PDB file of C-alpha atoms in Angstrom:
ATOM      1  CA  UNK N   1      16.081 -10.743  -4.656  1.00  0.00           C
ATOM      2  CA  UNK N   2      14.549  -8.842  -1.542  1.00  0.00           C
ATOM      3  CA  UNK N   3      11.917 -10.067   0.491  1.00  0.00           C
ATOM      4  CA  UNK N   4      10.297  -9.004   3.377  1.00  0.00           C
ATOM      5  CA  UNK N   5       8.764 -10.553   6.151  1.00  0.00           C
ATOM      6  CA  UNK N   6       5.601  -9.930   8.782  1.00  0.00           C
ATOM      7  CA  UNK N   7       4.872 -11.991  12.065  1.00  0.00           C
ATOM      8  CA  UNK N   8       2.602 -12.987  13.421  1.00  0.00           C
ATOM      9  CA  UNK N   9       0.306 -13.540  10.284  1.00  0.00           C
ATOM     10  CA  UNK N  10      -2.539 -13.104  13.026  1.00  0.00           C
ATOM     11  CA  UNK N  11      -2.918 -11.867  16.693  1.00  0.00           C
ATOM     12  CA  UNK N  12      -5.845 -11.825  18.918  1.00  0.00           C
ATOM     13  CA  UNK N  13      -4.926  -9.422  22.245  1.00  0.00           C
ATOM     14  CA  UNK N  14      -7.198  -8.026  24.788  1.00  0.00           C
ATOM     15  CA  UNK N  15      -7.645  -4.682  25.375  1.00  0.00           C
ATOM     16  CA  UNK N  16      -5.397  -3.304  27.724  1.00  0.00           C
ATOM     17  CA  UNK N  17      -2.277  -5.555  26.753  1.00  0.00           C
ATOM     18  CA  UNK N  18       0.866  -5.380  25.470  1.00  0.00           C
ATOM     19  CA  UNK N  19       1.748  -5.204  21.318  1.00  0.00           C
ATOM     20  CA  UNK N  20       4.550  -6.120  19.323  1.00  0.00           C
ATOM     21  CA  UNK N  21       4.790  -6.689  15.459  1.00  0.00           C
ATOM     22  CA  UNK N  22       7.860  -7.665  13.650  1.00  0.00           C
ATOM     23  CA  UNK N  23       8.844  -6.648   9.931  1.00  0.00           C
ATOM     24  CA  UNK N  24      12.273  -7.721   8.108  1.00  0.00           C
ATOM     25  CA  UNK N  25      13.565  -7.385   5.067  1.00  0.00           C
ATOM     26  CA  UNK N  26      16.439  -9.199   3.397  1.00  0.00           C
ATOM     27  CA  UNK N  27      18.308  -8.588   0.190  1.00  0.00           C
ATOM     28  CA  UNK N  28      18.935  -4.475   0.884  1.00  0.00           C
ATOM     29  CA  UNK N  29      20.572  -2.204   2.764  1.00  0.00           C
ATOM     30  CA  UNK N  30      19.576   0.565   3.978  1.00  0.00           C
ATOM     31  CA  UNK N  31      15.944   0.427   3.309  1.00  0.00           C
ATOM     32  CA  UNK N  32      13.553   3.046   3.546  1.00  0.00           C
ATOM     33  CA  UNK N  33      10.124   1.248   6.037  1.00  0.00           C
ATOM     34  CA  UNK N  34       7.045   1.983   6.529  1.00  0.00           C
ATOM     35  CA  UNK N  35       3.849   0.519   8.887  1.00  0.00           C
ATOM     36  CA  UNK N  36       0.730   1.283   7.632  1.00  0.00           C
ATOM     37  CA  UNK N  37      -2.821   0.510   8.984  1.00  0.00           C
ATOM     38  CA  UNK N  38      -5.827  -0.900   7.187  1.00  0.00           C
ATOM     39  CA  UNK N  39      -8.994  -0.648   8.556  1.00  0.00           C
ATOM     40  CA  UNK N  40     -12.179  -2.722   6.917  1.00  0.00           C
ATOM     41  CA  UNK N  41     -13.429  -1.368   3.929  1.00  0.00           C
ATOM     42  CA  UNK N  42     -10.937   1.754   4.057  1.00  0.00           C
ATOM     43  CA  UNK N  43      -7.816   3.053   2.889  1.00  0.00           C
ATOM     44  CA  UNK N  44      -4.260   2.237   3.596  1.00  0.00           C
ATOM     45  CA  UNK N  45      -3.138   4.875   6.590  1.00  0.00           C
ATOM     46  CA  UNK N  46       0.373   5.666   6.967  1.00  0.00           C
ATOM     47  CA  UNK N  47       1.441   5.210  10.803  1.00  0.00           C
ATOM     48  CA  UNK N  48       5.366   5.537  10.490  1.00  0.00           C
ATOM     49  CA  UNK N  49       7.984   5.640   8.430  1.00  0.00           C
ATOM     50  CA  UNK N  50      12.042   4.803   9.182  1.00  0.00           C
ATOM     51  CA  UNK N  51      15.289   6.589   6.735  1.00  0.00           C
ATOM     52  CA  UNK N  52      18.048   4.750   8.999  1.00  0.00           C
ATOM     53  CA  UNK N  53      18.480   3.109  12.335  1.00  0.00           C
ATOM     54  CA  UNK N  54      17.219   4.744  15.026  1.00  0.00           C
ATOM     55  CA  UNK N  55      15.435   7.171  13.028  1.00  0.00           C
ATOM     56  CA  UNK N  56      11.576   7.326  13.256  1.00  0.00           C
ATOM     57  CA  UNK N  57       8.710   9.808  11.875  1.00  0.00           C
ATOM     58  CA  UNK N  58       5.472   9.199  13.042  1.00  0.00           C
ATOM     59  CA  UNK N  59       2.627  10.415  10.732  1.00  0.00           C
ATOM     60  CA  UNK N  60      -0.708   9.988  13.162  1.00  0.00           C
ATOM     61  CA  UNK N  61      -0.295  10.578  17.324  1.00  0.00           C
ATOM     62  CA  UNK N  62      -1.947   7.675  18.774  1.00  0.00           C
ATOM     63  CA  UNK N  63      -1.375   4.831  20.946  1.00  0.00           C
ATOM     64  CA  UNK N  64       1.322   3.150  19.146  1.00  0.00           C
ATOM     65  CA  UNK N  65       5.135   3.650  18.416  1.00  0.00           C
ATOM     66  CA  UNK N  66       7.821   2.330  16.385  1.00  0.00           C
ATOM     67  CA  UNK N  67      11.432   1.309  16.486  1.00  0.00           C
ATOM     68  CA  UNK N  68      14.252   0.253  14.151  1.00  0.00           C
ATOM     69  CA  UNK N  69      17.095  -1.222  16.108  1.00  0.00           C
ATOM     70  CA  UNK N  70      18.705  -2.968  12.994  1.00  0.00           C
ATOM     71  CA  UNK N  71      18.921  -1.418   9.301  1.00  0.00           C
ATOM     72  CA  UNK N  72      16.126  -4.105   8.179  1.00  0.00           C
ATOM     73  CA  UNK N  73      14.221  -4.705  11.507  1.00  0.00           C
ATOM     74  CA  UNK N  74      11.078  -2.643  12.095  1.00  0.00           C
ATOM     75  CA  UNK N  75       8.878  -2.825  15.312  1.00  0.00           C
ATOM     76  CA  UNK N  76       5.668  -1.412  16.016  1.00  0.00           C
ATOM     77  CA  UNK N  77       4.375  -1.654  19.107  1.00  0.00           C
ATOM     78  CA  UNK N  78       2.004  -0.471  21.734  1.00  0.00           C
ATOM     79  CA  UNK N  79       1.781  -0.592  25.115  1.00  0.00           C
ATOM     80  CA  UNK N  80      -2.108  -0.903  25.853  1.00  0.00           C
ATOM     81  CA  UNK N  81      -3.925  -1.712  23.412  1.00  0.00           C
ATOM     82  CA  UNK N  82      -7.217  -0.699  22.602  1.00  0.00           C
ATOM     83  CA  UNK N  83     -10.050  -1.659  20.658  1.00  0.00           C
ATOM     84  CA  UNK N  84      -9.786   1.367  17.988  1.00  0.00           C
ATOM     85  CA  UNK N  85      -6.482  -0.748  17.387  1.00  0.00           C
ATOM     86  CA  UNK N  86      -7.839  -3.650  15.633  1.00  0.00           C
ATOM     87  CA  UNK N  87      -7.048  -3.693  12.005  1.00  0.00           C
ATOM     88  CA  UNK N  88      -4.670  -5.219   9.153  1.00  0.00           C
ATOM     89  CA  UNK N  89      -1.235  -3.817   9.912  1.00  0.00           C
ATOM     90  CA  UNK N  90       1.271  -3.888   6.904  1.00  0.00           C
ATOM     91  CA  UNK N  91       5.174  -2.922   6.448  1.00  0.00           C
ATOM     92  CA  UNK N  92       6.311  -2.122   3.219  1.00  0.00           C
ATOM     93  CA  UNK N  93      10.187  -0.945   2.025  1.00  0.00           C
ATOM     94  CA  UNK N  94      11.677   0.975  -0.950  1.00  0.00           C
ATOM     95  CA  UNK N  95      14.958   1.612  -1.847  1.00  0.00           C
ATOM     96  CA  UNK N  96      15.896   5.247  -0.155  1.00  0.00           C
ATOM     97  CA  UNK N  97      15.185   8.134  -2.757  1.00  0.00           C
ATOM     98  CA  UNK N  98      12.753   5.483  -4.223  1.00  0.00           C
ATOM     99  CA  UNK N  99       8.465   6.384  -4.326  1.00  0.00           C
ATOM    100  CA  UNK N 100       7.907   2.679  -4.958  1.00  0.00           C
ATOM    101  CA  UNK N 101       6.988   0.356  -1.916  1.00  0.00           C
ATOM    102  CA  UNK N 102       6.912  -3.475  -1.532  1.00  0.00           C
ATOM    103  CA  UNK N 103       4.561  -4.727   0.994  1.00  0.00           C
ATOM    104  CA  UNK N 104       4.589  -7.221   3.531  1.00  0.00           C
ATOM    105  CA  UNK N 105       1.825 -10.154   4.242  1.00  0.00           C
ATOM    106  CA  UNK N 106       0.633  -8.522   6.791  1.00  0.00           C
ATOM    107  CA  UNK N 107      -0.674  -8.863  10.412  1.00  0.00           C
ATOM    108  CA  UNK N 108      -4.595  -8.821  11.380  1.00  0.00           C
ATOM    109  CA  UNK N 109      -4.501  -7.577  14.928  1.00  0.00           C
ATOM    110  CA  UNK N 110      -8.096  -8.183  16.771  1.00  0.00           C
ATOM    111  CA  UNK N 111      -8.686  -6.530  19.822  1.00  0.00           C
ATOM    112  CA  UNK N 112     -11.203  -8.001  22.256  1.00  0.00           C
TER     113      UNK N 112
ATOM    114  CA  UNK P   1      -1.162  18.477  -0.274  1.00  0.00           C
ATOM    115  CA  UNK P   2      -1.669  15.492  -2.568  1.00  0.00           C
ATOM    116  CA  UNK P   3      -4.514  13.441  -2.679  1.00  0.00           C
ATOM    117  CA  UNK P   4      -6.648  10.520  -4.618  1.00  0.00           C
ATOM    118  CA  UNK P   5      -9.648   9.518  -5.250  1.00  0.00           C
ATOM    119  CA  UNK P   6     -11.176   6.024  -6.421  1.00  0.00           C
ATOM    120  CA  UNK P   7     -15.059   7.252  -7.103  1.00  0.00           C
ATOM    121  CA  UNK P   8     -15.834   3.648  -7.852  1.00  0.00           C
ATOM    122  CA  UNK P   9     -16.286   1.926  -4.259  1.00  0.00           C
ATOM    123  CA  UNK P  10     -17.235  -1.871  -6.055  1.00  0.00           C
ATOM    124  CA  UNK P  11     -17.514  -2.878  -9.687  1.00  0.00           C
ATOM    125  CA  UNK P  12     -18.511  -5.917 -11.317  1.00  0.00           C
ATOM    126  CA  UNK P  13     -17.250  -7.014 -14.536  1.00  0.00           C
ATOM    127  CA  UNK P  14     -18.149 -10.160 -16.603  1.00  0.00           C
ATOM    128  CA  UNK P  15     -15.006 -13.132 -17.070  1.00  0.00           C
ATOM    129  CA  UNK P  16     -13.981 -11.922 -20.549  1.00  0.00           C
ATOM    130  CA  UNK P  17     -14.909  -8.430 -20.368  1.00  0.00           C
ATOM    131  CA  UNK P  18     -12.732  -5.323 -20.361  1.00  0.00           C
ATOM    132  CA  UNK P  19     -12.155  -3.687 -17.046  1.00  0.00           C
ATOM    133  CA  UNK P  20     -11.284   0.132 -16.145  1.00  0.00           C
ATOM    134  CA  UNK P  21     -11.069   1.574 -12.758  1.00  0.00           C
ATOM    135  CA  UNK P  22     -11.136   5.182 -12.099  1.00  0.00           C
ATOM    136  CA  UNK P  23      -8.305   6.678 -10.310  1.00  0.00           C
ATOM    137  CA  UNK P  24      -7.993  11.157 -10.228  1.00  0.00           C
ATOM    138  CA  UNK P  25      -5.123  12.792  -8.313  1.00  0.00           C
ATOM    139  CA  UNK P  26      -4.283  15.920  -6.806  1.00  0.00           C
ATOM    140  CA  UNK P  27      -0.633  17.062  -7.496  1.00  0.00           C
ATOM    141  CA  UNK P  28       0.722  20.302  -8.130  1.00  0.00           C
ATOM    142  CA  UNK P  29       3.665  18.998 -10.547  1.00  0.00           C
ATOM    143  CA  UNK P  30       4.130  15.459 -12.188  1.00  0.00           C
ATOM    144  CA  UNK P  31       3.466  12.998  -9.826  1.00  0.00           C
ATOM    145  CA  UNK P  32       4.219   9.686  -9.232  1.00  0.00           C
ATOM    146  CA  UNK P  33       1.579   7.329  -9.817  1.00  0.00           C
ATOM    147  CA  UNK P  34       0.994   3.235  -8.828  1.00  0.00           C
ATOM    148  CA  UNK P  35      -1.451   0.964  -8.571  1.00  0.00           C
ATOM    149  CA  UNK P  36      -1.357  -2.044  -6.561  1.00  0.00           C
ATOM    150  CA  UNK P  37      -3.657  -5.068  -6.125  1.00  0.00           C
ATOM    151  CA  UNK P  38      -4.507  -6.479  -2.793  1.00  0.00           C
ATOM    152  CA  UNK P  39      -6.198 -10.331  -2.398  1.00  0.00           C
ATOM    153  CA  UNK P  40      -7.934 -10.534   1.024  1.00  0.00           C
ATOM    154  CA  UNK P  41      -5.871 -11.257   3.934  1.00  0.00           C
ATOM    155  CA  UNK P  42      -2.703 -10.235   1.377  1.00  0.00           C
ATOM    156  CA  UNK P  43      -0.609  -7.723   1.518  1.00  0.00           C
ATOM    157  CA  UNK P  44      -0.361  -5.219  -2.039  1.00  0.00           C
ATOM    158  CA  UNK P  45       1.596  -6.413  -4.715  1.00  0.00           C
ATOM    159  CA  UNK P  46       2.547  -3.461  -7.298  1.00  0.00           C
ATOM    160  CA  UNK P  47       0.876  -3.848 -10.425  1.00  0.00           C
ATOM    161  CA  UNK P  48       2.725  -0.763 -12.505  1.00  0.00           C
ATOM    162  CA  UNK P  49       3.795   2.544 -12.058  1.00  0.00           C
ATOM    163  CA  UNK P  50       4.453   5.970 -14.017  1.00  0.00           C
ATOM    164  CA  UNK P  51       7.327   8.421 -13.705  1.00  0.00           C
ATOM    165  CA  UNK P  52       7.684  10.263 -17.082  1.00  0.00           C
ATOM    166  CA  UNK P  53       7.596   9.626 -20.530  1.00  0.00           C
ATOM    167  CA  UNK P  54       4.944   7.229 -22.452  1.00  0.00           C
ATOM    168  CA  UNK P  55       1.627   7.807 -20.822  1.00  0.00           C
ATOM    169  CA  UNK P  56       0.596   4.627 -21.010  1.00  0.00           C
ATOM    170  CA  UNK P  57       2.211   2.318 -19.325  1.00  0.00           C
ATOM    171  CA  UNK P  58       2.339  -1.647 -18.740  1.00  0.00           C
ATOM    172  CA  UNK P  59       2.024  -3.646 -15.898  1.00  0.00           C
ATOM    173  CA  UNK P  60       2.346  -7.657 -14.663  1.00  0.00           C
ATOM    174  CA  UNK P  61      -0.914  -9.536 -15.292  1.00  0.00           C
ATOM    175  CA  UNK P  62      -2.197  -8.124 -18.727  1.00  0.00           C
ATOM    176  CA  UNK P  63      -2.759  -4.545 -17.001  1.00  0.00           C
ATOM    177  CA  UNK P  64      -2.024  -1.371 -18.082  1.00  0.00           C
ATOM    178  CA  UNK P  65      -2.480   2.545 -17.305  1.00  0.00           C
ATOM    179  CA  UNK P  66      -2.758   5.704 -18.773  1.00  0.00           C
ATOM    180  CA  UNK P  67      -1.490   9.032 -17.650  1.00  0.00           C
ATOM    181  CA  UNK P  68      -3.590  11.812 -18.620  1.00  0.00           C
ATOM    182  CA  UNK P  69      -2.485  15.325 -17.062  1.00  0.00           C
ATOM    183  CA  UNK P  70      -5.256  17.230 -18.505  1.00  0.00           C
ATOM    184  CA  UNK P  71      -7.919  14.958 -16.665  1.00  0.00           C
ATOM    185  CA  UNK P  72      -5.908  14.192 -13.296  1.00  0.00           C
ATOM    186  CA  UNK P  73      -6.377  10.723 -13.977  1.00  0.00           C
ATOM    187  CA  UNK P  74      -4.298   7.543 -14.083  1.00  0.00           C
ATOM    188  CA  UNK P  75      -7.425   4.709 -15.456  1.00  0.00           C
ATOM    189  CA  UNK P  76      -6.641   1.199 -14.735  1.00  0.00           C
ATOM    190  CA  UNK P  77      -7.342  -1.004 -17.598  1.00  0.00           C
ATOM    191  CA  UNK P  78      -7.193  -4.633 -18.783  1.00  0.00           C
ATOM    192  CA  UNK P  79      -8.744  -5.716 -22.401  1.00  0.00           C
ATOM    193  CA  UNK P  80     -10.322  -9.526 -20.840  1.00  0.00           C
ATOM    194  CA  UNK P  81     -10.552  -9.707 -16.986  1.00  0.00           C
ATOM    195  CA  UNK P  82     -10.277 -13.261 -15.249  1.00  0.00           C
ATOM    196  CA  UNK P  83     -11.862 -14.616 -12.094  1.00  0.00           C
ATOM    197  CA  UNK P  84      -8.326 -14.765 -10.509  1.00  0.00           C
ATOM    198  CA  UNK P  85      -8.497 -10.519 -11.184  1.00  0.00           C
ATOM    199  CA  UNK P  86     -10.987 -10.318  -8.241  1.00  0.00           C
ATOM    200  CA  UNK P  87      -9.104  -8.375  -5.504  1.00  0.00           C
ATOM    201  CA  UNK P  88      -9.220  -4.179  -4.436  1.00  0.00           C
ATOM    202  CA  UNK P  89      -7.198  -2.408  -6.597  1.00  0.00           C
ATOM    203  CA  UNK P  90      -5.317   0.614  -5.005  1.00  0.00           C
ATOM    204  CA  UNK P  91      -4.139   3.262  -6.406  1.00  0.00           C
ATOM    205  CA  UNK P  92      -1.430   5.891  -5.091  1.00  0.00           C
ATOM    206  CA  UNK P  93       0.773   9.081  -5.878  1.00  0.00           C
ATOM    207  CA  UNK P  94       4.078  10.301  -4.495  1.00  0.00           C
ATOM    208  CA  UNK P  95       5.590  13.117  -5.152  1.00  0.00           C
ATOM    209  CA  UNK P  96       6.050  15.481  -1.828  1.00  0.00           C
ATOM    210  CA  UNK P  97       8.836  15.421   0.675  1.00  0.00           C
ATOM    211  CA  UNK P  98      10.225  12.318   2.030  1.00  0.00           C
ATOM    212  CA  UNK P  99       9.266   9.405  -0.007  1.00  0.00           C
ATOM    213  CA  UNK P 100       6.237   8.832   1.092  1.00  0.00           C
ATOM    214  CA  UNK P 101       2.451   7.701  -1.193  1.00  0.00           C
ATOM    215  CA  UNK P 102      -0.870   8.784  -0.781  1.00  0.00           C
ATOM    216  CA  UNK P 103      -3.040   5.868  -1.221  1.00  0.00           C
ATOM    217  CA  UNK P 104      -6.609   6.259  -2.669  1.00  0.00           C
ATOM    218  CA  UNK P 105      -9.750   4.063  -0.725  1.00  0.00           C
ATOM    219  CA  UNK P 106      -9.618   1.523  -3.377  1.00  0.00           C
ATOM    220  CA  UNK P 107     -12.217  -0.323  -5.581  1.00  0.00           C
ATOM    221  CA  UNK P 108     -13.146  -3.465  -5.178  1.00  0.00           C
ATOM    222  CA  UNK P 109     -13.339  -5.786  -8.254  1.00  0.00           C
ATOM    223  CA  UNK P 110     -16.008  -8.531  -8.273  1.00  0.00           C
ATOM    224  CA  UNK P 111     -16.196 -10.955 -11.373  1.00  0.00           C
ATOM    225  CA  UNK P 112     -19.254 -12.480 -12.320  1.00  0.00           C
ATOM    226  CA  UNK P 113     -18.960 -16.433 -14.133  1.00  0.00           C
TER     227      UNK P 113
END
């Protein structure tokens, strides 16, 4: 069966520093990923999304980016933060050709 | 472009009572349409999902949906809700491009004892 995998669970950074947030997924190949962003109280916003290695669409310009330097490794990552940052970050996969996502924990990012 | 909206920001339903939650869509052709369940601090776990074919559909955890194209809408309902139900409840549509959903605000579900 697949699973898929978020660390760290939680992160506090300051403002100003360094970000980088892991996804994996095991038992597919060739997985479509996606980050997303929570913020309280609100909606699920689509950041990026990956087809293949190497390939990455980004849905909202902002302060972060993405990477995928393995078929099931996704990286989002920044590199200074800032406080508009903090939220509940989530990676999610579907088989490619597939509407139907699988979700990660999570990470709640707090910027201070 | 696609879109969704949850009117219902919070509900409260009684252990034992029946639940729906409100989802409407905006979708040119037949969409594709989820709902997911989030507890806090989780991430969303798919509850069920329509493609075609019987409008009312099944999910995990006594839930089910029902397509209606002439409304826009895609209810959430369960017949008894239990305190373990207590979570937002997302739901989503797909049906554009690249594989990607349009997620609604979500509604979150409080039970009372």
């Amino acid at each position: 069966s697949q699973t898929i995998h978020q660390w760290p669970a939680t992160l506090v950074q300051p403002v100003g520093s360094p970000l980088s947030l892991e996804c994996t997924v095991e038992g597919t190949s060739n997985p479509n990923l996606y980050w997303y962003r929570q913020a309280a109280g609100r909606g699920l916003q689509l950041l990026f999304y990956s087809v293949g290695i190497g390939q990455i669409s980004s849905e909202v310009p902002q302060n972060l980016s993405a990477s995928r330097p393995q078929d099931r490794q996704f990286i989002l990552s920044s590199k200074k933060l800032l406080l508009s940052d903090s939220g509940f970050y989530l990676c999610a996969w579907s088989v490619g050709g597939s509407y139907e996502q699988y979700f990660g924990p999570g990470t709640r990012l707090t910027v201070t | 472009a696609q879109s969704v909206t949850q009117p219902d920001i919070h509900i409260t339903v009684s252990e034992g009572a029946s639940l729906e939650l409100r989802c409407n869509y905006s979708y040119g052709a037949t969409p594709y349409l989820f709902w997911y369940v989030q507890s806090p601090g989780q991430g969303l776990q798919l509850l069920l999902k329509y493609f075609s074919g019987d409008t009312l559909v099944q999910g995990i955890k006594g839930f089910e949906a029902e397509f209606k194209r002439s409304q826009s809408s895609f209810n959430l309902r369960k017949p008894s809700v239990h305190w373990s139900d207590a979570a937002e409840y997302f739901c989503a549509v797909g049906g554009t491009g690249f594989q990607k959903l349009v997620f609604g605000t979500g509604t979150r579900l409080l039970v009372s004892p």
